[in-house]
C-alpha positions as a printed Julia matrix, in Angstrom:
689×3 Matrix{Float64}:
 152.96  113.58  101.36
 154.45  116.3    99.13
 152.82  118.04   96.17
 155.29  119.73   93.85
 154.56  123.39   93.14
 151.76  123.67   95.65
 152.61  127.32   96.26
 152.59  128.17   92.57
 149.63  130.51   92.03
 148.85  128.86   88.68
 148.9   125.34   90.09
 145.51  123.59   90.15
 146.28  122.3    93.65
 146.37  125.87   94.92
 142.83  126.39   93.63
 141.68  123.28   95.44
 143.41  124.34   98.62
 141.74  127.77   98.31
 138.37  126.04   97.98
 139.13  124.05  101.14
 140.11  127.13  103.13
 136.75  128.76  102.38
 134.76  125.84  103.77
 133.01  125.98  107.13
 134.62  124.11  110.0
 132.42  120.99  110.01
 132.52  120.81  106.22
 136.32  120.91  106.32
 136.35  118.05  108.79
 134.11  115.8   106.68
 136.17  116.67  103.61
 139.37  115.55  105.35
 137.7   112.35  106.6
 136.88  111.46  103.0
 140.61  111.39  102.24
 140.93  108.37  104.54
 139.23  106.2   101.94
 141.24  104.6    99.09
 141.55  106.07   95.62
 138.38  105.85   93.5
 136.53  104.37   96.46
 132.76  104.42   96.83
 132.44  106.25  100.14
 129.37  105.27  102.11
 127.72  108.38  103.55
 126.29  106.24  106.34
 129.73  104.9   107.25
 131.18  108.4   107.19
 128.4   109.62  109.48
 129.15  106.84  111.96
 132.78  107.92  112.12
 131.65  111.48  112.81
 129.38  110.21  115.59
 132.39  108.74  117.37
 134.44  111.94  117.34
 134.13  115.3   119.09
 134.24  117.71  116.16
 130.44  118.07  115.96
 130.19  118.83  119.66
 127.64  117.07  121.85
 125.38  114.96  119.65
 121.93  114.88  121.19
 120.48  112.64  118.48
 122.33  110.45  115.99
 119.74  111.11  113.3
 120.39  114.85  113.54
 124.13  114.26  113.14
 123.5   112.02  110.14
 121.27  114.62  108.51
 123.95  117.25  109.08
 126.56  115.03  107.4
 124.25  114.56  104.41
 123.84  118.32  104.05
 127.63  118.74  104.23
 128.17  116.05  101.59
 125.72  117.79   99.27
 127.56  121.08   99.8
 130.87  119.41   98.95
 129.33  117.98   95.78
 128.0   121.41   94.86
 131.54  122.75   95.34
 132.91  119.94   93.1
 135.1   118.68   95.93
 133.18  115.41   95.9
 131.65  113.51   92.99
 128.44  111.58   92.46
 128.63  107.81   92.72
 126.6   105.24   90.83
 124.82  104.63   94.13
 122.64  107.3    95.68
 123.97  106.6    99.16
 127.65  106.95   98.23
 130.06  109.59   96.94
 133.54  109.65   95.43
 136.58  111.91   95.71
 138.6   112.76   92.62
 142.28  111.73   92.73
 143.58  115.31   92.57
 141.2   116.45   95.29
 142.24  113.5    97.42
 145.91  114.45   96.93
 145.22  117.92   98.3
 143.29  116.55  101.28
 146.05  114.05  102.06
 148.65  116.8   101.73
 146.76  118.87  104.29
 146.42  116.02  106.79
 149.91  114.6   106.21
 151.41  117.85  107.48
 149.05  118.06  110.41
 148.67  121.75  109.66
 144.92  121.97  110.12
 142.66  123.25  112.84
 141.68  119.71  113.83
 145.28  118.63  114.48
 144.46  115.76  112.14
 147.52  113.94  110.85
 146.93  110.93  108.64
 149.02  107.96  107.64
 147.93  105.76  104.72
 151.08  103.59  104.56
 153.24  101.93  107.17
 156.89  102.73  106.6
 159.76  101.13  108.43
 161.1   103.13  111.36
 158.32  105.72  110.99
 157.4   107.63  114.12
 153.67  107.47  114.79
 153.66  109.59  117.93
 151.9   112.51  116.22
 149.48  110.48  114.13
 145.8   111.02  114.91
 144.44  108.86  112.05
 145.72  105.76  110.24
 143.95  104.36  107.21
 145.1   101.02  105.8
 141.92  100.0   104.02
 143.54   98.62  100.87
 147.27   99.29  101.2
 147.69   96.88  104.09
 151.05   95.23  104.46
 150.83   91.47  104.16
 151.41   91.21  107.89
 150.47   93.9   110.35
 153.05   94.66  113.04
 152.56   93.24  116.49
 152.29   96.69  118.03
 151.64  100.27  116.91
 152.7   102.98  119.36
 150.25  105.81  118.62
 149.46  107.68  121.84
 147.36  110.32  119.98
 145.56  108.01  117.55
 141.81  108.64  117.39
 140.85  106.97  114.09
 142.08  103.59  112.81
 140.73  102.05  109.61
 142.02   98.58  108.71
 141.04   96.61  105.62
 142.02   93.23  104.25
 145.25   92.28  102.59
 145.29   91.02   99.03
 145.51   87.38  100.01
 142.81   86.5   102.48
 141.38   87.27  105.89
 144.06   88.4   108.29
 144.17   88.0   112.02
 144.65   91.04  114.19
 147.24   90.57  116.92
 145.99   91.01  120.48
 148.93   93.35  121.16
 148.49   95.55  118.07
 146.39   98.08  119.95
 148.3    98.01  123.22
 149.31  101.67  122.96
 146.27  103.31  121.36
 144.56  104.36  124.55
 142.65  107.37  123.17
 141.24  105.6   120.1
 137.63  106.66  119.46
 136.83  105.24  116.01
 137.88  101.76  114.87
 136.94  100.2   111.53
 137.92   96.63  110.68
 137.13   94.82  107.45
 137.52   91.1   106.85
 139.51   90.42  110.0
 139.64   87.72  112.61
 139.28   89.52  115.92
 139.63   87.95  119.34
 137.84   89.01  122.46
 141.14   90.0   124.13
 141.67   92.79  121.58
 138.5    94.53  122.71
 139.8    94.92  126.27
 142.1    97.74  125.13
 139.47  100.13  123.77
 138.24  101.81  126.92
 137.65  105.14  125.12
 136.15  103.71  121.93
 132.88  105.36  120.86
 132.35  103.98  117.34
 133.21  100.42  116.33
 132.54   99.55  112.69
 133.09   95.87  111.84
 132.4    94.59  108.32
 132.81   90.99  107.21
 134.7    90.0   110.34
 134.77   86.62  112.09
 134.66   86.21  115.86
 135.43   83.24  118.04
 133.85   85.04  120.98
 133.27   88.65  121.9
 132.35   88.34  125.56
 134.62   91.24  126.53
 132.4    93.55  124.46
 130.69   94.65  127.65
 133.88   96.42  128.76
 133.52   99.11  126.08
 131.55  101.3   128.46
 131.74  104.44  126.29
 130.72  102.74  123.07
 127.83  104.51  121.32
 127.9   103.09  117.77
 128.36   99.35  117.15
 128.17   97.86  113.64
 128.43   94.14  112.87
 127.81   94.47  109.14
 127.98   91.07  107.4
 129.89   89.58  110.34
 129.89   86.0   111.55
 129.72   84.98  115.19
 128.46   82.19  117.41
 126.0    84.41  119.24
 125.4    87.97  120.3
 126.83   87.94  123.83
 124.64   88.75  126.8
 127.37   91.19  127.89
 126.18   93.49  125.13
 123.46   94.58  127.55
 126.15   96.21  129.7
 126.75   98.9   127.07
 124.65  101.55  128.78
 125.72  104.28  126.33
 125.01  102.3   123.15
 122.84  104.36  120.79
 123.18  102.39  117.53
 123.29   98.62  117.02
 123.73   97.32  113.5
 123.28   93.6   112.79
 122.62   93.97  109.06
 123.35   90.73  107.17
 124.98   89.33  110.28
 125.26   85.54  110.54
 125.05   83.92  113.95
 124.34   80.36  114.94
 122.24   81.13  118.01
 119.27   83.51  118.42
 119.32   86.79  120.33
 118.91   86.09  124.03
 115.61   87.18  125.58
 115.8    90.39  127.58
 119.01   91.57  125.87
 117.57   94.35  123.73
 115.46   95.9   126.48
 118.63   96.47  128.55
 119.91   98.92  125.91
 117.91  101.75  127.41
 119.34  104.65  125.34
 119.28  102.82  122.0
 118.16  105.14  119.17
 118.77  102.97  116.11
 118.45   99.22  115.56
 119.14   97.34  112.33
 118.35   93.61  112.17
 118.04   92.22  108.66
 119.06   88.59  108.18
 117.4    85.17  108.11
 119.26   84.09  111.24
 117.45   86.79  113.25
 114.01   86.56  111.68
 112.3    84.14  114.1
 111.33   86.05  117.23
 109.32   84.45  120.0
 105.55   84.71  120.02
 104.28   86.17  123.3
 101.76   83.36  123.66
 104.25   80.54  123.44
 105.14   78.48  126.44
 106.78   80.3   129.3
 110.22   78.89  128.54
 111.6    81.05  125.73
 114.88   80.93  123.9
 114.68   84.01  121.71
 114.08   87.74  121.85
 110.46   88.85  121.83
 108.89   91.73  119.93
 107.56   93.51  123.01
 111.14   94.31  124.07
 111.04   97.11  121.51
 108.42   98.87  123.63
 110.97   99.4   126.41
 113.31  101.31  124.07
 111.87  104.76  124.68
 114.47  106.55  122.53
 114.23  104.27  119.5
 113.55  106.31  116.34
 115.19  104.26  113.54
 114.38  100.59  112.98
 115.21   98.14  110.22
 113.62   94.8   111.01
 112.75   91.71  108.95
 110.72   89.07  110.79
 108.76   85.88  110.29
 105.6    85.89  112.42
 102.12   84.42  112.27
 100.68   87.14  114.48
 101.79   90.27  116.31
 101.4    89.98  120.1
  98.09   91.35  121.39
  98.49   94.91  122.63
 101.89   95.48  121.05
 102.22   98.68  119.03
 105.36   99.69  117.16
 106.75  102.96  118.53
 106.45  106.21  116.62
 109.65  105.98  114.53
 111.27  108.57  112.28
 112.72  106.08  109.76
 112.02  102.4   109.33
 112.0    99.4   107.03
 109.82   96.79  108.72
 109.14   93.6   106.82
 106.89   90.84  108.16
 106.97   87.57  106.18
 107.79   89.58  103.07
 109.67   88.37  100.02
 109.1    91.53   98.0
 112.39   93.09   96.99
 113.06   96.67   98.05
 113.69   97.78   94.48
 110.57   96.07   93.11
 108.35   97.67   95.72
 109.78  101.2    95.98
 111.31  101.61   92.54
 114.54  102.89   94.09
 118.01  101.48   94.41
 118.49   99.12   97.31
 120.08  101.16  100.11
 122.31   99.7   102.79
 120.13  101.36  105.4
 116.57  102.68  105.26
 116.24  106.25  104.07
 112.46  106.06  103.86
 109.55  104.75  105.92
 108.57  101.33  104.6
 106.12   98.67  105.8
 105.77   95.27  104.12
 103.2    93.11  105.92
 102.27   89.63  104.7
 100.27   86.73  106.15
  99.14   88.23  109.44
  95.8    87.75  111.16
  92.99   90.31  111.27
  94.06   92.07  114.48
  97.79   92.35  113.79
  97.76   95.52  111.61
  96.68   97.47  114.7
 100.32   97.16  115.8
 101.3    99.57  113.02
  98.71  102.29  113.73
 101.27  104.86  114.88
 103.39  104.21  111.78
 100.39  104.76  109.48
 100.76  108.46  110.26
 104.19  108.62  108.62
 104.58  105.57  106.34
 105.73  106.31  102.78
 105.63  102.84  101.2
 102.98  100.39  102.4
 102.43   96.83  101.17
  99.83   94.56  102.78
  99.38   91.09  101.3
  97.3    88.08  102.35
  96.18   89.45  105.7
  92.78   88.89  107.3
  91.64   92.43  108.12
  88.26   93.87  107.11
  89.6    97.44  107.1
  93.0    99.08  106.99
  92.5   101.53  109.85
  89.81  102.16  112.44
  89.31  105.8   113.39
  85.74  105.46  114.6
  86.62  105.48  118.29
  87.78  109.06  118.87
  90.4   111.65  117.96
  93.22  110.44  115.78
  96.05  112.08  113.91
  95.78  112.4   110.16
  96.58  109.07  108.55
  98.62  108.32  105.41
  99.51  111.95  104.69
 103.08  110.91  103.75
 102.14  107.79  101.8
 103.8   107.57   98.37
 102.87  104.03   97.33
 100.01  101.86   98.59
  99.79   98.24   97.47
  96.98   96.01   98.78
  97.18   92.43   97.55
  95.07   89.33   98.18
  93.0    90.82  101.01
  90.0    88.53  100.77
  88.23   90.05  103.81
  88.85   93.74  103.12
  85.59   95.72  102.92
  86.81   99.3   103.29
  90.03  101.27  103.62
  88.89  103.29  106.61
  86.45  102.31  109.35
  84.86  105.53  110.54
  84.82  109.16  109.26
  87.27  109.82  106.46
  88.09  113.46  107.18
  91.25  112.3   109.02
  92.36  110.23  106.05
  94.36  111.89  103.28
  96.47  110.68  100.37
  97.99  114.06   99.58
 101.4   112.58   98.64
 100.22  109.31   97.1
 101.77  108.56   93.69
 100.97  104.85   93.18
  97.75  103.06   94.22
  97.65   99.34   93.39
  94.91   96.91   94.48
  94.63   93.28   93.47
  92.27   90.5    94.6
  90.39   92.52   97.2
  87.21   90.62   96.43
  84.83   92.08   99.07
  85.72   95.74   98.56
  82.69   97.61   97.17
  83.9   101.23   97.32
  87.46  102.45   97.19
  87.53  106.16   98.03
  85.19  108.73   99.48
  84.91  112.0    97.53
  86.76  113.84  100.3
  89.68  111.43  100.13
  89.62  111.47   96.31
  90.06  115.24   96.46
  93.42  114.74   98.17
  94.87  112.72   95.25
  96.55  115.68   93.59
  99.85  113.8    93.17
  98.47  110.41   92.06
 100.24  109.18   88.91
  99.46  105.48   88.74
  96.12  103.79   89.55
  95.84  100.03   89.02
  92.88   97.94   90.13
  92.51   94.27   89.3
  90.29   91.37   90.3
  88.18   93.29   92.82
  84.98   91.37   92.12
  82.57   93.39   94.31
  83.9    96.84   93.46
  81.04   99.03   92.22
  82.43  102.53   92.69
  85.97  103.83   92.73
  84.71  107.12   94.14
  81.64  106.53   96.29
  78.4   108.45   95.72
  78.29  109.52   99.35
  78.9   113.29   99.75
  79.43  113.85   96.0
  76.23  115.91   95.84
  77.49  118.02   98.72
  80.7   118.72   96.82
  78.71  119.87   93.77
  76.62  122.23   95.91
  79.83  123.77   97.26
  81.28  124.03   93.75
  84.11  121.66   94.67
  85.48  119.22   92.11
  87.56  116.07   92.04
  90.62  116.32   89.82
  93.53  113.99   89.19
  95.91  116.43   87.53
  98.98  114.16   87.54
  97.4   110.79   86.74
  99.47  109.15   83.98
  98.44  105.49   84.12
  94.92  104.14   84.65
  94.51  100.35   84.43
  91.38   98.49   85.52
  91.21   94.72   84.97
  88.76   92.04   86.09
  86.42   94.12   88.28
  83.1    92.51   87.49
  80.66   95.04   89.0
  82.02   98.33   87.67
  79.64  100.14   85.29
  81.76  103.27   85.03
  85.18  104.33   86.31
  84.69  107.97   87.31
  81.71  110.34   87.49
  81.29  113.06   84.86
  82.71  115.75   87.14
  86.15  114.14   86.79
  85.93  114.09   82.97
  88.33  116.98   82.5
  90.62  116.02   85.36
  93.24  113.99   83.44
  95.57  116.47   81.69
  98.6   114.12   82.1
  96.94  110.77   81.27
  99.23  108.65   79.07
  97.87  105.1    79.43
  94.21  104.05   79.65
  93.61  100.3    79.84
  90.25   98.67   80.53
  90.11   94.88   80.35
  87.7    92.09   81.4
  85.02   94.37   82.83
  81.7    92.68   81.97
  79.44   95.48   83.32
  81.42   98.51   82.15
  79.42  100.91   79.96
  81.57  104.03   80.0
  84.9   105.07   81.4
  83.42  108.41   82.42
  79.72  108.22   83.22
  76.94  108.71   85.76
  75.78  112.23   86.43
  75.0   113.02   90.06
  71.98  115.01   91.14
  72.63  118.71   90.61
  75.67  118.01   88.41
  76.05  120.25   85.39
  78.28  118.99   82.6
  79.1   121.02   79.5
  79.12  119.41   76.08
  82.6   120.55   75.07
  85.1   118.04   73.78
  87.51  116.45   76.26
  91.13  116.74   75.14
  93.47  114.03   76.41
  96.54  115.73   75.02
  99.12  113.23   76.37
  97.23  109.95   75.9
  99.56  107.49   74.15
  98.02  104.08   74.93
  94.28  103.34   74.66
  93.46   99.66   75.26
  89.88   98.35   75.52
  89.62   94.56   75.76
  86.83   92.11   76.61
  84.19   94.69   77.5
  80.88   93.07   76.43
  78.68   96.04   77.5
  81.05   98.89   76.75
  79.57  101.65   74.64
  81.84  104.68   74.67
  84.47  106.52   76.65
  82.28  109.39   77.77
  78.6   109.51   78.54
  76.6   112.15   76.68
  77.48  114.12   73.58
  81.04  115.18   74.32
  83.86  113.68   72.26
  87.45  113.01   73.25
  90.57  114.07   71.36
  93.83  112.1    71.41
  96.46  114.1    69.53
  99.37  111.98   70.89
  97.89  108.46   70.59
 100.41  105.78   69.53
  98.69  102.51   70.52
  94.99  101.77   69.91
  93.55   98.35   70.75
  89.8    97.73   70.76
  89.07   93.99   71.0
  85.88   92.1    71.93
  83.73   95.15   72.58
  80.55   94.1    70.7
  78.32   96.92   72.01
  80.63   99.7    70.93
  78.47  102.69   70.03
  78.73  104.92   67.03
  79.96  107.77   69.27
  83.28  105.95   69.72
  83.57  105.56   65.96
  82.93  109.3    65.75
  85.82  109.85   68.15
  88.05  107.86   65.83
  86.99  109.93   62.86
  87.57  113.15   64.81
  91.12  112.01   65.58
  91.86  110.87   62.03
  94.52  113.46   61.23
  96.47  112.99   64.45
  96.32  109.18   64.21
  97.74  109.32   60.72
 100.9   110.94   62.07
 101.33  109.26   65.46
  99.72  105.8    65.53
 102.17  102.87   65.75
  99.9   100.0    66.85
  96.33   99.41   65.63
  94.23   96.4    66.71
  90.49   96.52   65.96
  87.67   94.2    64.96
  84.07   93.98   63.84
  82.19   97.26   63.79
  85.35   99.36   63.89
  86.81   97.81   60.76
  85.22  100.49   58.58
  87.01  103.18   60.55
  90.22  101.16   60.42
  89.93  100.93   56.64
  89.35  104.65   56.46
  92.42  105.26   58.59
  94.49  102.99   56.38
  93.35  104.65   53.17
  94.22  108.04   54.66
  97.68  106.71   55.56
  99.3   105.74   58.86
 102.87  106.83   58.32
 104.31  105.36   61.57
 102.24  102.17   61.84
 104.36   99.19   62.96
 101.82   96.67   64.23
  98.43   96.04   62.58
  95.81   93.58   63.8
  92.31   93.33   62.26
  89.73   90.69   63.21
  86.38   89.82   61.6
  86.74   92.24   58.73
  85.07   91.31   55.42
  86.69   94.14   53.48
  90.26   92.88   53.54
  90.21   91.96   49.83
  89.63   95.57   48.88
  91.99   96.78   51.57
  95.07   95.19   50.08
  94.67   96.06   46.43
  97.94   97.66   45.34
  96.09  100.59   43.79
  94.43  101.36   47.13
  96.04  102.73   50.24
  99.58  101.86   49.17
  99.71  104.95   47.01
  98.1   108.34   47.16
  97.59  110.96   44.46
 100.54  111.28   42.11
 102.99  109.76   44.6
 102.73  106.14   43.53
 106.12  105.14   44.97
 105.51  106.34   48.52
 104.24  103.52   50.75
 101.87  104.91   53.37
 102.52  101.86   55.6
 106.26  101.83   55.07
 107.06  101.06   58.74
 104.67   98.13   59.16
 106.52   95.11   60.57
 103.74   92.97   62.1
 100.4    92.21   60.49
  97.7    89.96   61.95
  94.53   89.51   59.89
  91.99   86.97   61.1
  89.27   85.63   58.75
  89.7    86.11   55.03
  93.44   85.56   55.65
  93.87   83.54   52.47
  92.91   86.56   50.42
  95.99   88.35   51.68
  98.53   85.86   50.43
  98.69   87.31   46.95
  98.97   90.84   48.28
 101.6    90.54   51.01
 104.4    90.98   48.47
 103.51   94.67   48.54
 104.81   95.0    52.13
 108.58   95.42   52.05
 110.84   97.51   54.33
């Protein structure tokens, strides 16, 4: 490849070449590897890392995960240097056309410290003797030649032609004896082709079809094997002969027959295993009859070097005594239909970059299999399982549990009585952002005060249909905290939603009253015993009477609370300078102190409020608000108000002072008035635009 004027000092290509020269050695190598991908291609960082794993430029790789992390750091450095671009996907990058031209110019000449010479097109009569890399990912000829003589070739990337799948000739690779990295996409590959790759270390197959691959066992040096989205009859038993295999990828792989029992445990140095597809999900139960036809879960215990696992299974129970190994990264899903994006809130990655457990429909003893992973798990979903507690640390010394947990979702746990069985000083939620419980009907207390103190990062707390729940933060040890002048604070809590918890009389004790500086949404619904959101003073607790300012509260929704009196117990009031939505419905015992809060917030509500739904005793305050003017009100709902006739007289709130033409409800688009509705008919002509 030639670039005209590359030696011209004012040429932009010179600047790019100068940037390349200043890179560190490994960064240069990854940069040049990126040029092997087609123009405007989404380059998978994981795929790039697997190519690096098969080559020698990073020296001896003691752990694949360390090499992958190093590649990620390099990619970030290249993005910071503007030599690579962000992709729409977090796990991918792109290379600008001009940058790619410079990289290809460097490798086409072979004038680089890696002796890397790249070909991206097959030309007639071209000599390939000096080529160390060939990339034909999209510019494939319609028919590949029968043979490529490339005695120095280390990297070969083949894609599909524009027509359909293409078959790779058995003789194509006859003279590529030093090949270390081979990538094939959408190819038909025969077993005979594999016999030629005695030095191959990384084999990346995507969307390929195989008639049989029984000669796979001859690739004695193979360390990385990817069958991404491939189709085969069965995973051959000869795979167990790959004594150097460190990564096995069966993501989205279709096969007609299950994995043979005993196969996985023969891969003694395996570090990473990816099995995500329906055709692999049914593993044998240890208690089935002696004659088995499928791999069993306990085989994972024999893989002493396994640190990365992606595994989706269908099981009724985990074998007694089996414990998942202490992994560094994992996405383990048992009977789960929850989508990755729905649960984590992130884009769906090709491979797990977090530590995720999704456990559904297991018996009471099965969660013990995950006890080592509870130390590191970041996203944990447990649904419809029979356990009475999440973890048991009553029996002796244990590591700190859940310190990395970001999201905890407990659903439909009808037997759950407590989160932790035993002392809670080894339980911490210091990184927890989302806590979501639903239908945990026997749970009476959620958190101890010590654990609640660790919730400094909690942003979202949702509890629903926990019928027996009486205390979110238990009374135990709260007095001790007061005596030591320690307080519970939730400084980052943004969303607090409690629905259908029949025994709750208050949400938090008074000591937490000033602990919500970031609260944006407060929703209480269907809580028949609730009296206050903040209430109950503990012995020795001293609470000042100053107003509580919820400066960021935007949504305040109180629905179906038959015993609810006010937000805060005592004489303190609350201020809501940012409130946009106020709904107070079916709260017949609402006390005058809440009406006083509304009056105290009158000025701010006039400027900010967009939605107002009230009824009964609060109608007077609503009328007062309306007469003062709600300039941004868009949705108005009033129930059981006898003053509507006066409310809608044109001479009333629709004008103020000398400004008769200025409508104080000019943005109102929805109006719901129940009872006395007929009186409004003659007045609704006043609401336009």
